JSON list of C-alpha atoms in Angstrom, two decimals:
[
{"chain": "A", "resi": 1, "resn": "MET", "atom": "CA", "xyz": [55.64, 40.72, 8.41]},
{"chain": "A", "resi": 2, "resn": "PRO", "atom": "CA", "xyz": [56.03, 39.84, 12.10]},
{"chain": "A", "resi": 3, "resn": "PRO", "atom": "CA", "xyz": [52.88, 40.01, 14.23]},
{"chain": "A", "resi": 4, "resn": "ILE", "atom": "CA", "xyz": [52.35, 43.07, 16.35]},
{"chain": "A", "resi": 5, "resn": "PRO", "atom": "CA", "xyz": [53.05, 42.33, 19.98]},
{"chain": "A", "resi": 6, "resn": "GLY", "atom": "CA", "xyz": [49.84, 41.98, 21.98]},
{"chain": "A", "resi": 7, "resn": "SER", "atom": "CA", "xyz": [47.58, 41.47, 18.91]},
{"chain": "A", "resi": 8, "resn": "GLY", "atom": "CA", "xyz": [46.38, 38.08, 20.15]},
{"chain": "A", "resi": 9, "resn": "LEU", "atom": "CA", "xyz": [45.49, 39.53, 23.52]},
{"chain": "A", "resi": 10, "resn": "ALA", "atom": "CA", "xyz": [43.54, 42.35, 21.84]},
{"chain": "A", "resi": 11, "resn": "LYS", "atom": "CA", "xyz": [41.51, 39.87, 19.76]},
{"chain": "A", "resi": 12, "resn": "GLY", "atom": "CA", "xyz": [40.67, 37.88, 22.84]},
{"chain": "A", "resi": 13, "resn": "LEU", "atom": "CA", "xyz": [39.57, 40.92, 24.75]},
{"chain": "A", "resi": 14, "resn": "ALA", "atom": "CA", "xyz": [37.41, 42.00, 21.79]},
{"chain": "A", "resi": 15, "resn": "VAL", "atom": "CA", "xyz": [35.52, 38.70, 21.89]},
{"chain": "A", "resi": 16, "resn": "THR", "atom": "CA", "xyz": [35.08, 39.13, 25.64]},
{"chain": "A", "resi": 17, "resn": "LEU", "atom": "CA", "xyz": [33.71, 42.63, 25.24]},
{"chain": "A", "resi": 18, "resn": "ARG", "atom": "CA", "xyz": [31.20, 41.49, 22.61]},
{"chain": "A", "resi": 19, "resn": "THR", "atom": "CA", "xyz": [29.84, 38.67, 24.74]},
{"chain": "A", "resi": 20, "resn": "MET", "atom": "CA", "xyz": [29.66, 40.82, 27.89]},
{"chain": "A", "resi": 21, "resn": "THR", "atom": "CA", "xyz": [26.93, 42.97, 26.34]},
{"chain": "A", "resi": 22, "resn": "ARG", "atom": "CA", "xyz": [24.70, 40.04, 25.35]},
{"chain": "A", "resi": 23, "resn": "LYS", "atom": "CA", "xyz": [21.94, 38.66, 27.54]},
{"chain": "A", "resi": 24, "resn": "THR", "atom": "CA", "xyz": [22.69, 35.27, 29.06]},
{"chain": "A", "resi": 25, "resn": "VAL", "atom": "CA", "xyz": [20.23, 32.55, 28.11]},
{"chain": "A", "resi": 26, "resn": "THR", "atom": "CA", "xyz": [20.13, 29.43, 30.26]},
{"chain": "A", "resi": 27, "resn": "GLU", "atom": "CA", "xyz": [17.99, 26.46, 29.19]},
{"chain": "A", "resi": 28, "resn": "GLN", "atom": "CA", "xyz": [16.22, 25.08, 32.25]},
{"chain": "A", "resi": 29, "resn": "TYR", "atom": "CA", "xyz": [16.79, 21.44, 31.51]},
{"chain": "A", "resi": 30, "resn": "PRO", "atom": "CA", "xyz": [15.25, 18.98, 32.48]},
{"chain": "A", "resi": 31, "resn": "GLU", "atom": "CA", "xyz": [12.23, 21.12, 33.39]},
{"chain": "A", "resi": 32, "resn": "THR", "atom": "CA", "xyz": [12.23, 22.54, 29.84]},
{"chain": "A", "resi": 33, "resn": "GLN", "atom": "CA", "xyz": [12.99, 20.23, 26.96]},
{"chain": "A", "resi": 34, "resn": "PRO", "atom": "CA", "xyz": [15.40, 21.60, 24.37]},
{"chain": "A", "resi": 35, "resn": "ASP", "atom": "CA", "xyz": [14.17, 22.39, 20.88]},
{"chain": "A", "resi": 36, "resn": "LEU", "atom": "CA", "xyz": [16.19, 19.93, 18.82]},
{"chain": "A", "resi": 37, "resn": "PRO", "atom": "CA", "xyz": [16.59, 20.03, 15.04]},
{"chain": "A", "resi": 38, "resn": "PRO", "atom": "CA", "xyz": [14.54, 17.42, 13.12]},
{"chain": "A", "resi": 39, "resn": "ARG", "atom": "CA", "xyz": [17.68, 15.64, 11.90]},
{"chain": "A", "resi": 40, "resn": "THR", "atom": "CA", "xyz": [19.15, 15.19, 15.35]},
{"chain": "A", "resi": 41, "resn": "ARG", "atom": "CA", "xyz": [21.00, 11.87, 15.70]},
{"chain": "A", "resi": 42, "resn": "GLY", "atom": "CA", "xyz": [19.71, 10.91, 19.10]},
{"chain": "A", "resi": 43, "resn": "VAL", "atom": "CA", "xyz": [18.91, 7.21, 18.90]},
{"chain": "A", "resi": 44, "resn": "ILE", "atom": "CA", "xyz": [17.98, 4.61, 16.28]},
{"chain": "A", "resi": 45, "resn": "GLY", "atom": "CA", "xyz": [14.39, 3.42, 16.03]},
{"chain": "A", "resi": 46, "resn": "LEU", "atom": "CA", "xyz": [13.32, 0.10, 14.48]},
{"chain": "A", "resi": 47, "resn": "PHE", "atom": "CA", "xyz": [10.20, -0.38, 12.32]},
{"chain": "A", "resi": 48, "resn": "GLU", "atom": "CA", "xyz": [10.01, -4.12, 12.71]},
{"chain": "A", "resi": 49, "resn": "GLU", "atom": "CA", "xyz": [7.38, -4.77, 10.00]},
{"chain": "A", "resi": 50, "resn": "ASN", "atom": "CA", "xyz": [9.76, -3.58, 7.29]},
{"chain": "A", "resi": 51, "resn": "CYS", "atom": "CA", "xyz": [12.71, -5.70, 8.43]},
{"chain": "A", "resi": 52, "resn": "THR", "atom": "CA", "xyz": [13.42, -8.73, 6.17]},
{"chain": "A", "resi": 53, "resn": "VAL", "atom": "CA", "xyz": [16.48, -9.92, 8.14]},
{"chain": "A", "resi": 54, "resn": "CYS", "atom": "CA", "xyz": [18.77, -9.25, 5.21]},
{"chain": "A", "resi": 55, "resn": "MET", "atom": "CA", "xyz": [21.64, -8.63, 7.69]},
{"chain": "A", "resi": 56, "resn": "LEU", "atom": "CA", "xyz": [22.91, -5.73, 5.57]},
{"chain": "A", "resi": 57, "resn": "CYS", "atom": "CA", "xyz": [22.93, -3.27, 8.46]},
{"chain": "A", "resi": 58, "resn": "ALA", "atom": "CA", "xyz": [24.86, -5.66, 10.72]},
{"chain": "A", "resi": 59, "resn": "ARG", "atom": "CA", "xyz": [27.46, -6.37, 8.02]},
{"chain": "A", "resi": 60, "resn": "GLU", "atom": "CA", "xyz": [28.01, -2.71, 7.16]},
{"chain": "A", "resi": 61, "resn": "CYS", "atom": "CA", "xyz": [28.24, -1.48, 10.78]},
{"chain": "A", "resi": 62, "resn": "PRO", "atom": "CA", "xyz": [31.89, -0.46, 11.38]},
{"chain": "A", "resi": 63, "resn": "ASP", "atom": "CA", "xyz": [31.57, -1.08, 15.15]},
{"chain": "A", "resi": 64, "resn": "TRP", "atom": "CA", "xyz": [29.70, -4.40, 14.91]},
{"chain": "A", "resi": 65, "resn": "CYS", "atom": "CA", "xyz": [27.17, -3.21, 17.48]},
{"chain": "A", "resi": 66, "resn": "ILE", "atom": "CA", "xyz": [24.05, -4.66, 15.85]},
{"chain": "A", "resi": 67, "resn": "TYR", "atom": "CA", "xyz": [22.93, -8.16, 16.86]},
{"chain": "A", "resi": 68, "resn": "ILE", "atom": "CA", "xyz": [20.31, -9.99, 14.80]},
{"chain": "A", "resi": 69, "resn": "ASP", "atom": "CA", "xyz": [18.87, -13.50, 15.29]},
{"chain": "A", "resi": 70, "resn": "SER", "atom": "CA", "xyz": [16.24, -15.11, 13.06]},
{"chain": "A", "resi": 71, "resn": "HIS", "atom": "CA", "xyz": [14.82, -18.43, 11.89]},
{"chain": "A", "resi": 72, "resn": "LYS", "atom": "CA", "xyz": [13.16, -19.67, 8.72]},
{"chain": "A", "resi": 73, "resn": "GLU", "atom": "CA", "xyz": [9.50, -20.58, 8.32]},
{"chain": "A", "resi": 74, "resn": "THR", "atom": "CA", "xyz": [7.81, -22.37, 5.44]},
{"chain": "A", "resi": 75, "resn": "VAL", "atom": "CA", "xyz": [4.92, -20.55, 3.84]},
{"chain": "A", "resi": 76, "resn": "PRO", "atom": "CA", "xyz": [2.47, -22.87, 2.05]},
{"chain": "A", "resi": 77, "resn": "ALA", "atom": "CA", "xyz": [1.66, -22.18, -1.59]},
{"chain": "A", "resi": 78, "resn": "ALA", "atom": "CA", "xyz": [-1.21, -19.76, -2.16]},
{"chain": "A", "resi": 79, "resn": "ALA", "atom": "CA", "xyz": [-2.54, -21.64, -5.24]},
{"chain": "A", "resi": 80, "resn": "PRO", "atom": "CA", "xyz": [-2.91, -25.39, -5.72]},
{"chain": "A", "resi": 81, "resn": "GLY", "atom": "CA", "xyz": [0.08, -26.87, -7.44]},
{"chain": "A", "resi": 82, "resn": "GLY", "atom": "CA", "xyz": [2.32, -24.00, -6.36]},
{"chain": "A", "resi": 83, "resn": "ARG", "atom": "CA", "xyz": [5.63, -24.21, -4.59]},
{"chain": "A", "resi": 84, "resn": "ASP", "atom": "CA", "xyz": [6.10, -23.65, -0.87]},
{"chain": "A", "resi": 85, "resn": "ARG", "atom": "CA", "xyz": [8.29, -20.72, 0.04]},
{"chain": "A", "resi": 86, "resn": "SER", "atom": "CA", "xyz": [10.46, -19.95, 3.04]},
{"chain": "A", "resi": 87, "resn": "ARG", "atom": "CA", "xyz": [10.82, -16.61, 4.77]},
{"chain": "A", "resi": 88, "resn": "ASN", "atom": "CA", "xyz": [13.00, -15.21, 7.57]},
{"chain": "A", "resi": 89, "resn": "VAL", "atom": "CA", "xyz": [11.34, -14.41, 10.86]},
{"chain": "A", "resi": 90, "resn": "LEU", "atom": "CA", "xyz": [13.01, -11.90, 13.16]},
{"chain": "A", "resi": 91, "resn": "ASP", "atom": "CA", "xyz": [13.79, -13.22, 16.67]},
{"chain": "A", "resi": 92, "resn": "ARG", "atom": "CA", "xyz": [16.15, -10.56, 18.01]},
{"chain": "A", "resi": 93, "resn": "PHE", "atom": "CA", "xyz": [17.28, -7.11, 16.94]},
{"chain": "A", "resi": 94, "resn": "ALA", "atom": "CA", "xyz": [19.51, -5.29, 19.43]},
{"chain": "A", "resi": 95, "resn": "ILE", "atom": "CA", "xyz": [21.92, -2.32, 19.25]},
{"chain": "A", "resi": 96, "resn": "ASP", "atom": "CA", "xyz": [24.72, -1.73, 21.72]},
{"chain": "A", "resi": 97, "resn": "PHE", "atom": "CA", "xyz": [24.78, 2.06, 22.07]},
{"chain": "A", "resi": 98, "resn": "SER", "atom": "CA", "xyz": [27.93, 1.89, 24.18]},
{"chain": "A", "resi": 99, "resn": "LEU", "atom": "CA", "xyz": [29.76, 0.93, 20.94]},
{"chain": "A", "resi": 100, "resn": "CYS", "atom": "CA", "xyz": [27.66, 2.89, 18.45]},
{"chain": "A", "resi": 101, "resn": "MET", "atom": "CA", "xyz": [29.37, 5.96, 17.01]},
{"chain": "A", "resi": 102, "resn": "TYR", "atom": "CA", "xyz": [26.13, 7.32, 15.43]},
{"chain": "A", "resi": 103, "resn": "CYS", "atom": "CA", "xyz": [27.52, 7.27, 11.91]},
{"chain": "A", "resi": 104, "resn": "GLY", "atom": "CA", "xyz": [24.13, 6.38, 10.40]},
{"chain": "A", "resi": 105, "resn": "ILE", "atom": "CA", "xyz": [25.52, 3.83, 7.95]},
{"chain": "A", "resi": 106, "resn": "CYS", "atom": "CA", "xyz": [22.96, 1.20, 9.05]},
{"chain": "A", "resi": 107, "resn": "ILE", "atom": "CA", "xyz": [20.11, 3.59, 8.27]},
{"chain": "A", "resi": 108, "resn": "GLU", "atom": "CA", "xyz": [21.52, 4.55, 4.89]},
{"chain": "A", "resi": 109, "resn": "VAL", "atom": "CA", "xyz": [22.11, 0.97, 3.68]},
{"chain": "A", "resi": 110, "resn": "CYS", "atom": "CA", "xyz": [18.76, -0.45, 4.84]},
{"chain": "A", "resi": 111, "resn": "PRO", "atom": "CA", "xyz": [16.93, -1.24, 1.57]},
{"chain": "A", "resi": 112, "resn": "PHE", "atom": "CA", "xyz": [13.47, -1.51, 3.19]},
{"chain": "A", "resi": 113, "resn": "ASP", "atom": "CA", "xyz": [13.38, 1.59, 5.46]},
{"chain": "A", "resi": 114, "resn": "ALA", "atom": "CA", "xyz": [13.36, -0.31, 8.75]},
{"chain": "A", "resi": 115, "resn": "LEU", "atom": "CA", "xyz": [15.74, 2.00, 10.69]},
{"chain": "A", "resi": 116, "resn": "PHE", "atom": "CA", "xyz": [15.23, 5.70, 11.42]},
{"chain": "A", "resi": 117, "resn": "TRP", "atom": "CA", "xyz": [16.82, 8.47, 13.46]},
{"chain": "A", "resi": 118, "resn": "SER", "atom": "CA", "xyz": [14.93, 9.63, 16.52]},
{"chain": "A", "resi": 119, "resn": "PRO", "atom": "CA", "xyz": [15.79, 12.82, 18.42]},
{"chain": "A", "resi": 120, "resn": "GLU", "atom": "CA", "xyz": [15.44, 11.02, 21.78]},
{"chain": "A", "resi": 121, "resn": "PHE", "atom": "CA", "xyz": [18.60, 11.31, 23.86]},
{"chain": "A", "resi": 122, "resn": "GLU", "atom": "CA", "xyz": [17.55, 10.54, 27.46]},
{"chain": "A", "resi": 123, "resn": "TYR", "atom": "CA", "xyz": [18.60, 6.91, 27.69]},
{"chain": "A", "resi": 124, "resn": "SER", "atom": "CA", "xyz": [21.73, 7.12, 29.83]},
{"chain": "A", "resi": 125, "resn": "GLU", "atom": "CA", "xyz": [22.42, 4.25, 32.24]},
{"chain": "A", "resi": 126, "resn": "THR", "atom": "CA", "xyz": [24.63, 3.78, 35.26]},
{"chain": "A", "resi": 127, "resn": "ASP", "atom": "CA", "xyz": [25.76, 0.40, 33.98]},
{"chain": "A", "resi": 128, "resn": "ILE", "atom": "CA", "xyz": [27.32, 0.15, 30.54]},
{"chain": "A", "resi": 129, "resn": "ARG", "atom": "CA", "xyz": [25.77, -3.27, 30.01]},
{"chain": "A", "resi": 130, "resn": "ASP", "atom": "CA", "xyz": [22.31, -1.73, 30.09]},
{"chain": "A", "resi": 131, "resn": "LEU", "atom": "CA", "xyz": [23.01, 0.31, 26.96]},
{"chain": "A", "resi": 132, "resn": "THR", "atom": "CA", "xyz": [22.26, -2.71, 24.76]},
{"chain": "A", "resi": 133, "resn": "HIS", "atom": "CA", "xyz": [18.64, -2.16, 23.84]},
{"chain": "A", "resi": 134, "resn": "GLU", "atom": "CA", "xyz": [16.44, -4.88, 22.37]},
{"chain": "A", "resi": 135, "resn": "ARG", "atom": "CA", "xyz": [13.84, -4.55, 19.63]},
{"chain": "A", "resi": 136, "resn": "ASP", "atom": "CA", "xyz": [11.00, -3.69, 22.04]},
{"chain": "A", "resi": 137, "resn": "LYS", "atom": "CA", "xyz": [12.82, -0.54, 23.16]},
{"chain": "A", "resi": 138, "resn": "LEU", "atom": "CA", "xyz": [13.82, 0.29, 19.62]},
{"chain": "A", "resi": 139, "resn": "ARG", "atom": "CA", "xyz": [10.18, -0.04, 18.65]},
{"chain": "A", "resi": 140, "resn": "GLU", "atom": "CA", "xyz": [9.14, 2.54, 21.26]},
{"chain": "A", "resi": 141, "resn": "TRP", "atom": "CA", "xyz": [11.65, 5.02, 19.88]},
{"chain": "A", "resi": 142, "resn": "MET", "atom": "CA", "xyz": [10.16, 4.57, 16.43]},
{"chain": "A", "resi": 143, "resn": "TRP", "atom": "CA", "xyz": [7.06, 6.55, 17.42]},
{"chain": "A", "resi": 144, "resn": "THR", "atom": "CA", "xyz": [9.18, 9.58, 18.28]},
{"chain": "A", "resi": 145, "resn": "VAL", "atom": "CA", "xyz": [10.67, 9.79, 14.78]},
{"chain": "A", "resi": 146, "resn": "PRO", "atom": "CA", "xyz": [9.69, 13.17, 13.24]},
{"chain": "A", "resi": 147, "resn": "ALA", "atom": "CA", "xyz": [7.88, 13.35, 9.93]},
{"chain": "A", "resi": 148, "resn": "PRO", "atom": "CA", "xyz": [10.08, 13.69, 6.86]},
{"chain": "A", "resi": 149, "resn": "PRO", "atom": "CA", "xyz": [10.47, 17.16, 5.43]},
{"chain": "A", "resi": 150, "resn": "ALA", "atom": "CA", "xyz": [8.24, 18.24, 2.59]},
{"chain": "A", "resi": 151, "resn": "LEU", "atom": "CA", "xyz": [9.47, 17.54, -0.92]},
{"chain": "A", "resi": 152, "resn": "ASP", "atom": "CA", "xyz": [10.61, 20.27, -3.25]},
{"chain": "A", "resi": 153, "resn": "PRO", "atom": "CA", "xyz": [7.65, 21.26, -5.50]},
{"chain": "A", "resi": 154, "resn": "GLY", "atom": "CA", "xyz": [9.96, 21.26, -8.51]},
{"chain": "A", "resi": 155, "resn": "ALA", "atom": "CA", "xyz": [11.48, 17.85, -7.75]},
{"chain": "A", "resi": 156, "resn": "GLU", "atom": "CA", "xyz": [10.73, 14.73, -9.75]},
{"chain": "A", "resi": 157, "resn": "GLU", "atom": "CA", "xyz": [7.99, 12.47, -8.38]},
{"chain": "A", "resi": 158, "resn": "PRO", "atom": "CA", "xyz": [9.39, 9.47, -6.47]},
{"chain": "A", "resi": 159, "resn": "LYS", "atom": "CA", "xyz": [9.22, 6.15, -8.28]},
{"chain": "A", "resi": 160, "resn": "GLU", "atom": "CA", "xyz": [7.30, 4.57, -5.38]},
{"chain": "A", "resi": 161, "resn": "LEU", "atom": "CA", "xyz": [4.47, 7.09, -5.67]},
{"chain": "A", "resi": 162, "resn": "ALA", "atom": "CA", "xyz": [4.33, 6.68, -9.45]},
{"chain": "A", "resi": 163, "resn": "ALA", "atom": "CA", "xyz": [4.12, 2.89, -9.15]},
{"chain": "A", "resi": 164, "resn": "ALA", "atom": "CA", "xyz": [1.45, 3.09, -6.46]},
{"chain": "A", "resi": 165, "resn": "ARG", "atom": "CA", "xyz": [-0.64, 5.52, -8.50]},
{"chain": "A", "resi": 166, "resn": "LYS", "atom": "CA", "xyz": [-0.34, 3.31, -11.59]},
{"chain": "A", "resi": 167, "resn": "ALA", "atom": "CA", "xyz": [-1.51, 0.25, -9.62]},
{"chain": "A", "resi": 168, "resn": "ALA", "atom": "CA", "xyz": [-4.45, 2.23, -8.16]},
{"chain": "A", "resi": 169, "resn": "ASP", "atom": "CA", "xyz": [-5.51, 3.44, -11.61]},
{"chain": "A", "resi": 170, "resn": "LYS", "atom": "CA", "xyz": [-5.35, -0.11, -12.97]},
{"chain": "A", "resi": 171, "resn": "LEU", "atom": "CA", "xyz": [-7.49, -1.44, -10.13]},
{"chain": "A", "resi": 172, "resn": "ALA", "atom": "CA", "xyz": [-10.05, 1.32, -10.61]},
{"chain": "A", "resi": 173, "resn": "ALA", "atom": "CA", "xyz": [-10.26, 0.50, -14.35]},
{"chain": "A", "resi": 174, "resn": "GLN", "atom": "CA", "xyz": [-10.84, -3.17, -13.59]},
{"chain": "A", "resi": 175, "resn": "GLN", "atom": "CA", "xyz": [-13.61, -2.35, -11.13]},
{"chain": "A", "resi": 176, "resn": "GLU", "atom": "CA", "xyz": [-15.23, 0.02, -13.64]},
{"chain": "A", "resi": 177, "resn": "ALA", "atom": "CA", "xyz": [-15.14, -2.68, -16.32]},
{"chain": "A", "resi": 178, "resn": "ALA", "atom": "CA", "xyz": [-16.74, -5.22, -13.97]},
{"chain": "A", "resi": 179, "resn": "ARG", "atom": "CA", "xyz": [-19.71, -3.01, -13.05]},
{"chain": "A", "resi": 180, "resn": "PRO", "atom": "CA", "xyz": [-22.03, -3.78, -16.09]},
{"chain": "A", "resi": 181, "resn": "ALA", "atom": "CA", "xyz": [-21.91, -7.52, -15.28]},
{"chain": "A", "resi": 182, "resn": "GLU", "atom": "CA", "xyz": [-23.35, -7.00, -11.82]},
{"chain": "A", "resi": 183, "resn": "PRO", "atom": "CA", "xyz": [-27.08, -6.45, -12.85]},
{"chain": "A", "resi": 184, "resn": "HIS", "atom": "CA", "xyz": [-26.97, -9.67, -14.93]},
{"chain": "A", "resi": 185, "resn": "ALA", "atom": "CA", "xyz": [-25.78, -11.58, -11.91]},
{"chain": "A", "resi": 186, "resn": "ASP", "atom": "CA", "xyz": [-28.57, -10.08, -9.83]},
{"chain": "A", "resi": 187, "resn": "GLU", "atom": "CA", "xyz": [-31.19, -11.14, -12.37]},
{"chain": "A", "resi": 188, "resn": "GLN", "atom": "CA", "xyz": [-29.90, -14.70, -12.29]},
{"chain": "A", "resi": 189, "resn": "ALA", "atom": "CA", "xyz": [-30.05, -14.72, -8.51]},
{"chain": "A", "resi": 190, "resn": "ARG", "atom": "CA", "xyz": [-33.65, -13.47, -8.51]},
{"chain": "A", "resi": 191, "resn": "ALA", "atom": "CA", "xyz": [-34.68, -16.03, -11.12]},
{"chain": "A", "resi": 192, "resn": "ALA", "atom": "CA", "xyz": [-33.22, -18.82, -8.97]},
{"chain": "A", "resi": 193, "resn": "GLU", "atom": "CA", "xyz": [-35.22, -17.61, -5.96]},
{"chain": "A", "resi": 194, "resn": "GLN", "atom": "CA", "xyz": [-38.62, -17.68, -7.77]},
{"chain": "A", "resi": 195, "resn": "PRO", "atom": "CA", "xyz": [-40.63, -20.97, -7.38]},
{"chain": "A", "resi": 196, "resn": "THR", "atom": "CA", "xyz": [-40.60, -23.14, -10.46]},
{"chain": "A", "resi": 197, "resn": "ARG", "atom": "CA", "xyz": [-43.81, -24.18, -12.16]},
{"chain": "A", "resi": 198, "resn": "ALA", "atom": "CA", "xyz": [-45.08, -27.73, -12.23]},
{"chain": "A", "resi": 199, "resn": "MET", "atom": "CA", "xyz": [-43.59, -29.98, -14.84]},
{"chain": "A", "resi": 200, "resn": "GLY", "atom": "CA", "xyz": [-47.04, -30.78, -16.36]},
{"chain": "A", "resi": 201, "resn": "ASP", "atom": "CA", "xyz": [-47.97, -27.14, -16.82]},
{"chain": "A", "resi": 202, "resn": "SER", "atom": "CA", "xyz": [-44.69, -26.22, -18.37]},
{"chain": "A", "resi": 203, "resn": "LYS", "atom": "CA", "xyz": [-44.81, -29.20, -20.71]},
{"chain": "A", "resi": 204, "resn": "GLN", "atom": "CA", "xyz": [-48.36, -28.46, -21.74]},
{"chain": "A", "resi": 205, "resn": "GLN", "atom": "CA", "xyz": [-47.49, -24.87, -22.50]},
{"chain": "A", "resi": 206, "resn": "THR", "atom": "CA", "xyz": [-44.43, -25.80, -24.46]},
{"chain": "A", "resi": 207, "resn": "ASP", "atom": "CA", "xyz": [-46.00, -28.67, -26.44]},
{"chain": "A", "resi": 208, "resn": "GLN", "atom": "CA", "xyz": [-49.18, -26.94, -27.65]},
{"chain": "A", "resi": 209, "resn": "PRO", "atom": "CA", "xyz": [-48.50, -24.37, -30.36]},
{"chain": "A", "resi": 210, "resn": "LYS", "atom": "CA", "xyz": [-50.45, -21.16, -30.32]},
{"chain": "A", "resi": 211, "resn": "PRO", "atom": "CA", "xyz": [-52.99, -20.95, -33.16]},
{"chain": "A", "resi": 212, "resn": "THR", "atom": "CA", "xyz": [-52.59, -18.17, -35.62]},
{"chain": "A", "resi": 213, "resn": "SER", "atom": "CA", "xyz": [-54.99, -16.60, -38.10]},
{"chain": "A", "resi": 214, "resn": "ASP", "atom": "CA", "xyz": [-53.10, -18.04, -41.07]},
{"chain": "A", "resi": 215, "resn": "GLN", "atom": "CA", "xyz": [-53.23, -21.69, -39.98]},
{"chain": "A", "resi": 216, "resn": "PRO", "atom": "CA", "xyz": [-56.49, -23.64, -40.71]},
{"chain": "A", "resi": 217, "resn": "ARG", "atom": "CA", "xyz": [-58.50, -24.77, -37.75]},
{"chain": "A", "resi": 218, "resn": "PRO", "atom": "CA", "xyz": [-59.10, -28.47, -37.18]},
{"chain": "A", "resi": 219, "resn": "LEU", "atom": "CA", "xyz": [-62.39, -29.96, -38.38]},
{"chain": "A", "resi": 220, "resn": "SER", "atom": "CA", "xyz": [-63.75, -30.30, -34.89]},
{"chain": "A", "resi": 221, "resn": "ASP", "atom": "CA", "xyz": [-63.33, -26.59, -34.30]},
{"chain": "A", "resi": 222, "resn": "GLN", "atom": "CA", "xyz": [-64.80, -25.41, -37.63]},
{"chain": "A", "resi": 223, "resn": "PRO", "atom": "CA", "xyz": [-68.52, -24.21, -37.55]},
{"chain": "A", "resi": 224, "resn": "LYS", "atom": "CA", "xyz": [-71.08, -26.50, -39.20]},
{"chain": "A", "resi": 225, "resn": "PRO", "atom": "CA", "xyz": [-72.94, -25.04, -42.27]},
{"chain": "A", "resi": 226, "resn": "PRO", "atom": "CA", "xyz": [-76.71, -24.73, -42.00]},
{"chain": "A", "resi": 227, "resn": "SER", "atom": "CA", "xyz": [-78.62, -27.70, -43.51]},
{"chain": "A", "resi": 228, "resn": "ASP", "atom": "CA", "xyz": [-81.45, -27.04, -46.09]},
{"chain": "A", "resi": 229, "resn": "GLN", "atom": "CA", "xyz": [-82.94, -30.53, -45.81]},
{"chain": "A", "resi": 230, "resn": "PRO", "atom": "CA", "xyz": [-85.66, -30.98, -43.17]},
{"chain": "A", "resi": 231, "resn": "ASP", "atom": "CA", "xyz": [-85.09, -33.27, -40.33]},
{"chain": "A", "resi": 232, "resn": "ARG", "atom": "CA", "xyz": [-86.24, -36.74, -41.22]},
{"chain": "A", "resi": 233, "resn": "GLU", "atom": "CA", "xyz": [-87.09, -37.75, -37.70]},
{"chain": "A", "resi": 234, "resn": "GLY", "atom": "CA", "xyz": [-89.26, -34.64, -37.15]},
{"chain": "A", "resi": 235, "resn": "ARG", "atom": "CA", "xyz": [-91.02, -35.10, -40.44]},
{"chain": "A", "resi": 236, "resn": "GLU", "atom": "CA", "xyz": [-91.66, -38.75, -39.88]}
]
């Protein structure tokens, strides 16, 4: 069926009539900041402590706008006889936002949660070369990242929380098991602080056995029986 002549014009006029009756709302920017959604893709923030220099974000970036430099450091062994280990130390982390197309692939592939979306958008420059921001600037944007949304009450508990709770319970059990041994250690410490007796006294006390009622007394300690014979010297 061919369209009715003038139907497109009627639809356009209908939209115009509907919008004419609505109140115009003008956001007074920059005096009033806009209320942005929490998942706004404004700029990328860097949490440097979580970065292990795995280079995964730079390799997966379709625009190749992430620049990372690092060096290796040797970490001595924690225990004697152990093996020294090497770790990567981050020297430079920069993003060229003049090339970035805000796809978010670098944030999705980061295995250690070092990159986040921030709703900040006021970082325009007059020179395109100034849109390459180093890690210090990316660090400042990290503090504007909104908190993650609350989890669904019916969702399964994350594996990270379950592992952390299991480790905390194990540590609490170890501390509870070690508590009865603490008074014994305190008694040993108090015994070490008391002054020791003289060697002669201790030896005398340990060498002489305590007399008991069952053991016979030595002859020197036994009482002498009364004598019936008169004293010769007195009689003489």
